[in-house]
Tab-separated table of C-alpha atoms and ligand atoms in Angstrom:
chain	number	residue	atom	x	y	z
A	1	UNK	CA	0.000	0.000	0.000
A	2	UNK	CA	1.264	3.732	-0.763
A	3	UNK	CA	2.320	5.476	2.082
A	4	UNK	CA	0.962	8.761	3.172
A	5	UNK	CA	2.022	11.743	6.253
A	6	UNK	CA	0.748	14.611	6.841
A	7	UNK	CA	0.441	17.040	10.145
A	8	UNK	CA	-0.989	20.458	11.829
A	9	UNK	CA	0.784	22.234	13.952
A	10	UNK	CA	-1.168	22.657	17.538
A	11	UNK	CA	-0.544	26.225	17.264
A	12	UNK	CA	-4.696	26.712	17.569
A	13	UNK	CA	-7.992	25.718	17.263
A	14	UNK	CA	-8.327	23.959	13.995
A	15	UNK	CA	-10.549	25.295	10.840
A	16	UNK	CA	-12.415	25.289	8.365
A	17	UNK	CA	-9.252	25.697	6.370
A	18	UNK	CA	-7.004	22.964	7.773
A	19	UNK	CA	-10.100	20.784	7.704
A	20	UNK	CA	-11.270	21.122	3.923
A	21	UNK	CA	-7.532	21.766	2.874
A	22	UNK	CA	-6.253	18.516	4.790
A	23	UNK	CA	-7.867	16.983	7.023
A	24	UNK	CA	-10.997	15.438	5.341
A	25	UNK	CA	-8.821	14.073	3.167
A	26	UNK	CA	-6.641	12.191	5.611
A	27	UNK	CA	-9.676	10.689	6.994
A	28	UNK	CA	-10.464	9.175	3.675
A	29	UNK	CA	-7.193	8.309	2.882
A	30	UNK	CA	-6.651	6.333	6.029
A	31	UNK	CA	-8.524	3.204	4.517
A	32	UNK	CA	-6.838	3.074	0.962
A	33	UNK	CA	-3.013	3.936	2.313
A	34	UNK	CA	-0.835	3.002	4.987
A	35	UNK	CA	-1.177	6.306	7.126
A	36	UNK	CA	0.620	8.718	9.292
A	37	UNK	CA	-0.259	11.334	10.704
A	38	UNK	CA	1.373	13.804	13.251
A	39	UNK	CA	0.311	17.070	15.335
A	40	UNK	CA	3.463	18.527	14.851
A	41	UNK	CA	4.183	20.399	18.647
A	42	UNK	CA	8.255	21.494	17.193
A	43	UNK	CA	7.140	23.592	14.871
A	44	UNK	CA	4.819	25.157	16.913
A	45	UNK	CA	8.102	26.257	19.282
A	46	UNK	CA	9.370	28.636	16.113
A	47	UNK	CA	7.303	31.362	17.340
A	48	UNK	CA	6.402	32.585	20.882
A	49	UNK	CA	4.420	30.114	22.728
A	50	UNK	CA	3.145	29.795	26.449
A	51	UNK	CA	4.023	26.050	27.863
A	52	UNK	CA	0.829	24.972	28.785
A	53	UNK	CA	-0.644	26.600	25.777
A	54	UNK	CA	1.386	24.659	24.189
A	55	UNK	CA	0.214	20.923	26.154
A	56	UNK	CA	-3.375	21.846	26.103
A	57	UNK	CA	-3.586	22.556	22.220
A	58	UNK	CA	-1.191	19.231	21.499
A	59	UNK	CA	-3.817	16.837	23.466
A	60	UNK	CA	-6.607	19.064	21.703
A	61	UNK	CA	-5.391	18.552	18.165
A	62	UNK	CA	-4.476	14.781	18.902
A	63	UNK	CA	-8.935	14.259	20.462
A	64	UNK	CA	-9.865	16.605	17.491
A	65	UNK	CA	-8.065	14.923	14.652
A	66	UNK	CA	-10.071	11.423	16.199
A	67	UNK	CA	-13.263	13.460	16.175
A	68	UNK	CA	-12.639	14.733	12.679
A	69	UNK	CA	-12.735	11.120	11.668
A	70	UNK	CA	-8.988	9.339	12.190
A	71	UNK	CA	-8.913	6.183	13.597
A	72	UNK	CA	-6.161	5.328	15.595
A	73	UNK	CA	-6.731	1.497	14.759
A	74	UNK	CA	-6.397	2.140	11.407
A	75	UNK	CA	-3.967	5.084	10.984
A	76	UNK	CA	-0.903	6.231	12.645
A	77	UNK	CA	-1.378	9.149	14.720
A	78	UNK	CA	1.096	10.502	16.845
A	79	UNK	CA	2.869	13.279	18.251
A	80	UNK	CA	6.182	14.258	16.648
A	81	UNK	CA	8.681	15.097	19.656
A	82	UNK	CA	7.768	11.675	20.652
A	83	UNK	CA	9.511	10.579	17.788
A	84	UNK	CA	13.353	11.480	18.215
A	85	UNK	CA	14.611	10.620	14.793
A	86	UNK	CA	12.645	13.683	13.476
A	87	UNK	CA	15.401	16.825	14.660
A	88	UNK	CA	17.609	13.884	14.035
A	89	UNK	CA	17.276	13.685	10.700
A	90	UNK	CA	16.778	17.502	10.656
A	91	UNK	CA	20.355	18.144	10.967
A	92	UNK	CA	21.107	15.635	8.504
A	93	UNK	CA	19.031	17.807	5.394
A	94	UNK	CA	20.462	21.044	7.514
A	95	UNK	CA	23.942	19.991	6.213
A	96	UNK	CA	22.060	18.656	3.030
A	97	UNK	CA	19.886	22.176	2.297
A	98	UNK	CA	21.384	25.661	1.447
A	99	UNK	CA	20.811	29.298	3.196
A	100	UNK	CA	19.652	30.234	-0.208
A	101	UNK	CA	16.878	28.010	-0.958
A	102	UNK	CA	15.393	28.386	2.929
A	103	UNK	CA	15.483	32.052	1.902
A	104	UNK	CA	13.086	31.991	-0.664
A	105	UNK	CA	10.173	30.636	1.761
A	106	UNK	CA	7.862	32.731	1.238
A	107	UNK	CA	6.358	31.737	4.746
A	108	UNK	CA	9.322	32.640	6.190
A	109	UNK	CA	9.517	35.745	4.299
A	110	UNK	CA	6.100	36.215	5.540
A	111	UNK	CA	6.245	35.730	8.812
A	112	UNK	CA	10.120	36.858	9.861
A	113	UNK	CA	12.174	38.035	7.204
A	114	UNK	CA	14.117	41.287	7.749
A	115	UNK	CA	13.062	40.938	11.612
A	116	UNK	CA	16.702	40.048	13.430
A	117	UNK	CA	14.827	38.842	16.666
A	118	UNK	CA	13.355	35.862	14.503
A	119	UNK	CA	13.645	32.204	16.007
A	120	UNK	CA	16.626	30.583	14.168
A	121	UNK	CA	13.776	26.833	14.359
A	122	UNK	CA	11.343	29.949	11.979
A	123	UNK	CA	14.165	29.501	9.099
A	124	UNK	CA	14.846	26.159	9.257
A	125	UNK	CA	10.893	24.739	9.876
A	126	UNK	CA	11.078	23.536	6.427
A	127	UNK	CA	13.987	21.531	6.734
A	128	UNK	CA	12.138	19.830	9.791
A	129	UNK	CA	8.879	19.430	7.942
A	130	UNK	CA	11.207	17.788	5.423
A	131	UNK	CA	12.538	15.436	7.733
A	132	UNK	CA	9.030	14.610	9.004
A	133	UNK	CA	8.058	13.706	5.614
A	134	UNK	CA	10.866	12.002	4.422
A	135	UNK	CA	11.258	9.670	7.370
A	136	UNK	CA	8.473	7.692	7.021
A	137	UNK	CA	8.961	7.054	2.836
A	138	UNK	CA	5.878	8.843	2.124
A	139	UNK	CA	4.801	8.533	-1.686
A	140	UNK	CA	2.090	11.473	-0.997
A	141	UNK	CA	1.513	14.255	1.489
A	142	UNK	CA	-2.041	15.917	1.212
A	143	UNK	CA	-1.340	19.471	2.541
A	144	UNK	CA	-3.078	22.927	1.497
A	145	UNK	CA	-1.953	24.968	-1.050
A	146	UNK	CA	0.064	26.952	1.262
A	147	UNK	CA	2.641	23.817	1.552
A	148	UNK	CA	3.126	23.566	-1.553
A	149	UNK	CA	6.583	25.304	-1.584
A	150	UNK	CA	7.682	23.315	1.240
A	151	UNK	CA	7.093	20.325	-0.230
A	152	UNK	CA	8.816	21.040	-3.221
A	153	UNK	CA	11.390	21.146	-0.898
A	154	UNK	CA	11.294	18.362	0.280
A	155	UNK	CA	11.424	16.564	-2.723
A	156	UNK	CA	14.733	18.594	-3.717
A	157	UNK	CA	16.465	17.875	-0.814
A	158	UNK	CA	15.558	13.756	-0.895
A	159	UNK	CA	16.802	14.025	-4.990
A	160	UNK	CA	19.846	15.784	-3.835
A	161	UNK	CA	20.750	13.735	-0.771
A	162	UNK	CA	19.845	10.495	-2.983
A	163	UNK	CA	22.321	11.844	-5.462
A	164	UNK	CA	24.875	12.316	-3.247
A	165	UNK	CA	25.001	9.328	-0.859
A	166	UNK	CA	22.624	6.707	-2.551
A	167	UNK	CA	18.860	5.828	-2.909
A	168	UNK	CA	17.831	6.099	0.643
A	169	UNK	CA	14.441	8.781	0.442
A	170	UNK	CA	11.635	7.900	-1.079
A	171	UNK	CA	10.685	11.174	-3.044
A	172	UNK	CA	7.336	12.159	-1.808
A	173	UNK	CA	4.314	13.603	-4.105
A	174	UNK	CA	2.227	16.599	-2.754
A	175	UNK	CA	-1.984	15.741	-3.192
A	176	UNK	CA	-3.551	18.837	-2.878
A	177	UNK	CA	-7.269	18.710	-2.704
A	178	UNK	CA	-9.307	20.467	-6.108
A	179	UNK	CA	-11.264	22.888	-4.079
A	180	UNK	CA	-10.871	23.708	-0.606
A	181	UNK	CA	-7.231	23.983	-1.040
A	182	UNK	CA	-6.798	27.945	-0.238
A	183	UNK	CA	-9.742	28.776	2.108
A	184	UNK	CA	-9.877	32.267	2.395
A	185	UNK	CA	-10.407	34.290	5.895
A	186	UNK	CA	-14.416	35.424	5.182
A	187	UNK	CA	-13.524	39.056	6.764
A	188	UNK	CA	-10.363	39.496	5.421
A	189	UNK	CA	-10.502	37.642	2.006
A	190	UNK	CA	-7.231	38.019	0.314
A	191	UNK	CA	-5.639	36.358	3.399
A	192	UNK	CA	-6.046	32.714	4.008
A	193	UNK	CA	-8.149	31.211	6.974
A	194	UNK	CA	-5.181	30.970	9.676
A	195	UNK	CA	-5.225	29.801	13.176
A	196	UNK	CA	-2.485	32.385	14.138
A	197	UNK	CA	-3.084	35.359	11.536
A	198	UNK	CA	-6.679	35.791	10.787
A	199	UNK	CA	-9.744	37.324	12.186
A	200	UNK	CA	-12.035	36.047	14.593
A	201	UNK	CA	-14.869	36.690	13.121
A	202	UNK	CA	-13.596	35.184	9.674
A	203	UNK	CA	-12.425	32.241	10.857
A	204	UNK	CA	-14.894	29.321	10.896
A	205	UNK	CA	-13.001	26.579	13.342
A	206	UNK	CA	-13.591	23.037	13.012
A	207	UNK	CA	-16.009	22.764	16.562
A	208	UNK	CA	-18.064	26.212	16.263
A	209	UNK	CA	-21.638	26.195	16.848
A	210	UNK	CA	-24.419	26.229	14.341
A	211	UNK	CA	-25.071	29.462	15.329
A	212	UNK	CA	-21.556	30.595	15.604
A	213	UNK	CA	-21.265	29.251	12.063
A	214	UNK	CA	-24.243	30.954	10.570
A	215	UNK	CA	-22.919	34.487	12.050
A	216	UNK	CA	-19.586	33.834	10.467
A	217	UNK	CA	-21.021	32.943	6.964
A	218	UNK	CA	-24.013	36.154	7.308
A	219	UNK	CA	-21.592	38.567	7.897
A	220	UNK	CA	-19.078	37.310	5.377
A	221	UNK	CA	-17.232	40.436	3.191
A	222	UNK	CA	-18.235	40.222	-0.210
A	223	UNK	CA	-18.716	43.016	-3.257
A	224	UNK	CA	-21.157	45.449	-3.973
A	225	UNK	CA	-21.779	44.427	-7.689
A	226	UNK	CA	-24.263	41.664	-7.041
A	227	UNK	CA	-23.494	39.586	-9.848
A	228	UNK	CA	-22.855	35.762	-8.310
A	229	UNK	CA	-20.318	34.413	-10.287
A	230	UNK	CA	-16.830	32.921	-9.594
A	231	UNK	CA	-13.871	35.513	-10.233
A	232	UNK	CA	-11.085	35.398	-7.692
A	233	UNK	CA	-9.012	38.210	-8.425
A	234	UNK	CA	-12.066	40.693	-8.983
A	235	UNK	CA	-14.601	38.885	-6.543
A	236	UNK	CA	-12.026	37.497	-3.969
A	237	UNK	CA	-15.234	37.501	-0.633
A	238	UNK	CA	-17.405	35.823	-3.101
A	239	UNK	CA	-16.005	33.324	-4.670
A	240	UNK	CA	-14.293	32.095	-1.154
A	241	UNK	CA	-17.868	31.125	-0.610
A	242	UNK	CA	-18.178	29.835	-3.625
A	243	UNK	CA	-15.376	27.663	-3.423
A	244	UNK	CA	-16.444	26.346	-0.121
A	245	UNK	CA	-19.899	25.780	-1.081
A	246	UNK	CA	-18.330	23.517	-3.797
A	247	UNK	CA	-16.239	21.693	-1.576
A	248	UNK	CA	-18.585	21.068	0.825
A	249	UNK	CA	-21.224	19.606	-1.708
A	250	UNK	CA	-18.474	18.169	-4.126
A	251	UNK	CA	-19.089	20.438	-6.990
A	252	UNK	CA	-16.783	22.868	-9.008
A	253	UNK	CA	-17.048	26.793	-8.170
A	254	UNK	CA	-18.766	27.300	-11.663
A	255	UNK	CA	-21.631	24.929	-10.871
A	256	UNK	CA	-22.607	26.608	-7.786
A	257	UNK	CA	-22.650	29.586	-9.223
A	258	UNK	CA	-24.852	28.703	-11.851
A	259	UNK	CA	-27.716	28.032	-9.084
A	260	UNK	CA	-28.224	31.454	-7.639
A	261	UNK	CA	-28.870	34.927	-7.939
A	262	UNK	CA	-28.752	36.727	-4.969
A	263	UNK	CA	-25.708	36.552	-2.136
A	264	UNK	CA	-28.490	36.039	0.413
A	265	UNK	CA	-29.370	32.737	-0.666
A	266	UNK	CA	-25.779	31.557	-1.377
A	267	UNK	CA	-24.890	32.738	2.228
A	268	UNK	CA	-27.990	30.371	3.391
A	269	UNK	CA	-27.243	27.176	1.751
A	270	UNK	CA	-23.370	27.592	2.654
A	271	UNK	CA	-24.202	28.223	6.287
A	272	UNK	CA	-26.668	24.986	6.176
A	273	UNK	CA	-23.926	23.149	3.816
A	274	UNK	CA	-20.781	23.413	6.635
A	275	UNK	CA	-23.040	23.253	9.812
A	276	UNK	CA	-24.265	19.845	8.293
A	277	UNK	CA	-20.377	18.870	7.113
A	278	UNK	CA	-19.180	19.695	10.726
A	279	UNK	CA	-21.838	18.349	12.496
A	280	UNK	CA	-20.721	14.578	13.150
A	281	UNK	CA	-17.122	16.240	13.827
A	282	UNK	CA	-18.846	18.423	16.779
A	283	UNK	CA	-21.069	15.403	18.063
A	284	UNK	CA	-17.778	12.864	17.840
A	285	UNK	CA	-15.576	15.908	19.889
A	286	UNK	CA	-18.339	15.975	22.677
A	287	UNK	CA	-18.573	12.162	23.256
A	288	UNK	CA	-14.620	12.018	22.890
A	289	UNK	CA	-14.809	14.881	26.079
A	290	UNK	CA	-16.186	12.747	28.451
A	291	UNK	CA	-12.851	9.696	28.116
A	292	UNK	CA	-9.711	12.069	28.529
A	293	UNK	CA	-7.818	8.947	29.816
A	294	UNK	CA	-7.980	7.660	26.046
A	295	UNK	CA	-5.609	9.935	24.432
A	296	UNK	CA	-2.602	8.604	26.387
A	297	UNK	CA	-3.164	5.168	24.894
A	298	UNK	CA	-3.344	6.539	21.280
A	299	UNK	CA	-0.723	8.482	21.618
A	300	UNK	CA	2.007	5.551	23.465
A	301	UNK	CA	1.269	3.121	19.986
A	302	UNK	CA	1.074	5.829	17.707
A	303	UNK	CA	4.897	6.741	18.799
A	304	UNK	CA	5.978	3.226	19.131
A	305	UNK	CA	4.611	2.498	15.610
A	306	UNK	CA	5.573	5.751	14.002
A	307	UNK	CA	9.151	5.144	16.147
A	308	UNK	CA	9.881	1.679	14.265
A	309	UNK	CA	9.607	3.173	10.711
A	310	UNK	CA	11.516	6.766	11.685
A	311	UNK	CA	14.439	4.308	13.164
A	312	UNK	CA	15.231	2.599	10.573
A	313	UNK	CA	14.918	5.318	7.886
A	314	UNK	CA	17.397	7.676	10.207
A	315	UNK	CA	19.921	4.672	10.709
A	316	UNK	CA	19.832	4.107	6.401
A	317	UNK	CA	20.489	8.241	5.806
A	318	UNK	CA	22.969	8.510	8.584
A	319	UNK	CA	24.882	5.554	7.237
A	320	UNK	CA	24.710	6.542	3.928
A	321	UNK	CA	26.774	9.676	4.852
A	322	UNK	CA	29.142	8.256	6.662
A	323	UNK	CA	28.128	8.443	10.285
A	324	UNK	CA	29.138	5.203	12.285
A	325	UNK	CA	26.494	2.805	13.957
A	326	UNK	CA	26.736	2.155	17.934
A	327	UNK	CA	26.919	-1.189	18.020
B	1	AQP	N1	-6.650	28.406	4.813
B	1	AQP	C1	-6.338	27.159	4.490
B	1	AQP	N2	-6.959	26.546	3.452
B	1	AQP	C2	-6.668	25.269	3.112
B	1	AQP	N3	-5.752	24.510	3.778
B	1	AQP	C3	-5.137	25.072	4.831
B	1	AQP	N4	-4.218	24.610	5.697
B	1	AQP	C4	-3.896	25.582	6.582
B	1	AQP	N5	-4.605	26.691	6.317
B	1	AQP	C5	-5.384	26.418	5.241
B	1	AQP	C6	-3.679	23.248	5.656
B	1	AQP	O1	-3.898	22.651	6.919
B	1	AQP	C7	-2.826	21.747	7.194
B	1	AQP	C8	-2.301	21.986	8.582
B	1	AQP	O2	-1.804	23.316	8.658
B	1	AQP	P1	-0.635	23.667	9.661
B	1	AQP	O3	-1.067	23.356	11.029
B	1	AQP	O4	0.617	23.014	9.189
B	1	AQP	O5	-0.438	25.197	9.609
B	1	AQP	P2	-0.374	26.254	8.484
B	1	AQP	O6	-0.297	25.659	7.114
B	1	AQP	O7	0.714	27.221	8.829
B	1	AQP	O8	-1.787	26.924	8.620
B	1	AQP	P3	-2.568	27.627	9.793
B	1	AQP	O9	-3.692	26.750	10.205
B	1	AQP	O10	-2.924	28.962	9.315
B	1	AQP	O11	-1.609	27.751	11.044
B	1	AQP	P4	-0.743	28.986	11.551
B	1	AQP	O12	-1.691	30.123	11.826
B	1	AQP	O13	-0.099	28.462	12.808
B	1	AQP	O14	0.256	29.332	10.485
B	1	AQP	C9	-1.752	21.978	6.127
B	1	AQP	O15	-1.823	20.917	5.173
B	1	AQP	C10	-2.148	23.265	5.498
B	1	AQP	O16	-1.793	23.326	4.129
């Protein structure tokens, strides 16, 4: 079976974004690959972050990710500091990666470029992501479109180190869902939907209310022109909802479109559309609420089984450039 990873970072409540951009699909691709999947606490240490912040939103990724639909008997989930190998292998693509390409990360450039107080672990996150990828020989990697450019890097760096010391990385593929891929912030719509950098009030998260929901969606920016159709670049509030009205329904932007006239009604049917997709998410968190003791068990074989396969990828790479086994 092809092998898949992917992760979120617990750096806050999840949304609509990383749901429709990645996390729907891990769900489904948990029963036709062999699957891992991480909440990835190290990168969430590249910016400021309060300790038990930090704890509570690891454990709350970790129940939400079940609610959203992994199983734990099926998939791999884990948490990646439990798995040692992954800064491990970091430093092996550090001394395998150059300043220049890291520079042209447009996250980084973003988020921290120019600013000299920046976290050195802000630079190199894509080298880790990398190495979280790469250790586990994943064919594909279902991220949002806003990994793209790390993943590309990825695949350089496993071509280049391959090149250099042998076929040791399996050279991973990105799969990056047709719509749903770039959700937009509904206040704010030229931004993406962000745990960290949006708005409140445009961000729909994964476990809001019905009625939280259908404020979010009424009061949704859009245009003054009144025309419904899908346009990005002139219509960017609109066609957000467009999009996720497609992805929610599996249709293309253009078909919804076709269906209405006035934004009223499209702002209806979307509300209705995501309160029904996140519905059995919300129920599944509740029930999930009242067993807290669970999430230790699921997380103990999800690093022991993640921990086999990082273990012996490491030992291959770190062999294959000349570092020395213990024993
Ligand atoms: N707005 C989005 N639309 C579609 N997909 C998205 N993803 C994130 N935002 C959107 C996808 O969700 C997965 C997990 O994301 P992450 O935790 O790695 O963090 P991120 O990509 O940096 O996005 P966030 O949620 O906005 O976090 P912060 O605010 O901490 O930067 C990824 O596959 C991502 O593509």
């Amino acid at each position: 079976m092809a092998r898949v990873l992917s992760g979120v970072q617990p750096s806050g409540a999840l949304h609509l974004g990383n749901y429709l951009g990645a996390i729907r699909s891990w769900v489904a691709h948990q029963h036709d690959h062999d699957a891992f999947y991480c909440v990835v606490d190290l990168h969430a240490l590249t910016v400021d972050v309060d300790p038990a912040d930090l704890r509570a939103r690891t454990l709350d990724a970790v129940i939400d990710l079940v609610a959203a639909g992994l199983d734990p008997e099926v998939c791999t989930l884990f948490v990646q500091s439990h798995v040692p190998e992954h800064p491990r292998l970091t430093w092996l693509l550090e001394c395998t990666a150059s300043m220049g390409e890291l520079r042209r990360m447009t996250q980084f450039k973003d988020k921290g470029a120019g600013n000299e107080g920046v976290r050195v672990g802000l630079f190199t996150y894509p080298v880790l992501m990398a190495a979280d990828i790469l250790l586990y020989d994943s064919d594909r990697v279902p991220v949002g479109d806003d990994q793209r450019q790390h993943l590309e890097l990825a695949r350089d760096l496993a071509q280049r180190f391959n090149f250099r010391y042998g076929d040791v990385f399996t050279v991973p593929e990105a799969a990056v869902p047709a719509t749903g891929a770039r959700v937009m912030d509904l206040q704010e719509p030229t931004r993406k939907m962000s745990k960290t950098g949006g708005t409140p009030l445009g961000t729909v998260q994964m476990l809001d209310s019905p009625e939280e929901i259908d404020r979010k969606v009424k009061k949704a920016v859009t245009d003054t022109d009144g025309e419904v159709r899908f346009d990005p670049e002139a219509k960017p509030g609109l066609s957000n909802l467009l999009e996720l009205l497609a992805a929610a329904t599996d249709r293309t932007p253009d078909e919804v479109a076709t269906g209405y006239q006035r934004y009223g009604d499209l702002k209806r049917d979307l509300s209705e559309a995501l309160v029904e997709l996140l519905r059995p998410v919300r129920e599944r968190r509740a029930e999930l609420a009242a067993d807290p003791g669970a999430v230790s068990a699921i997380l103990a074989a999800g690093a022991a089984k993640a921990g086999a396969v990082a273990s012996a990828t490491y030992r291959r790479a770190a062999e294959a450039m000349g570092l020395v086994p213990a024993g």
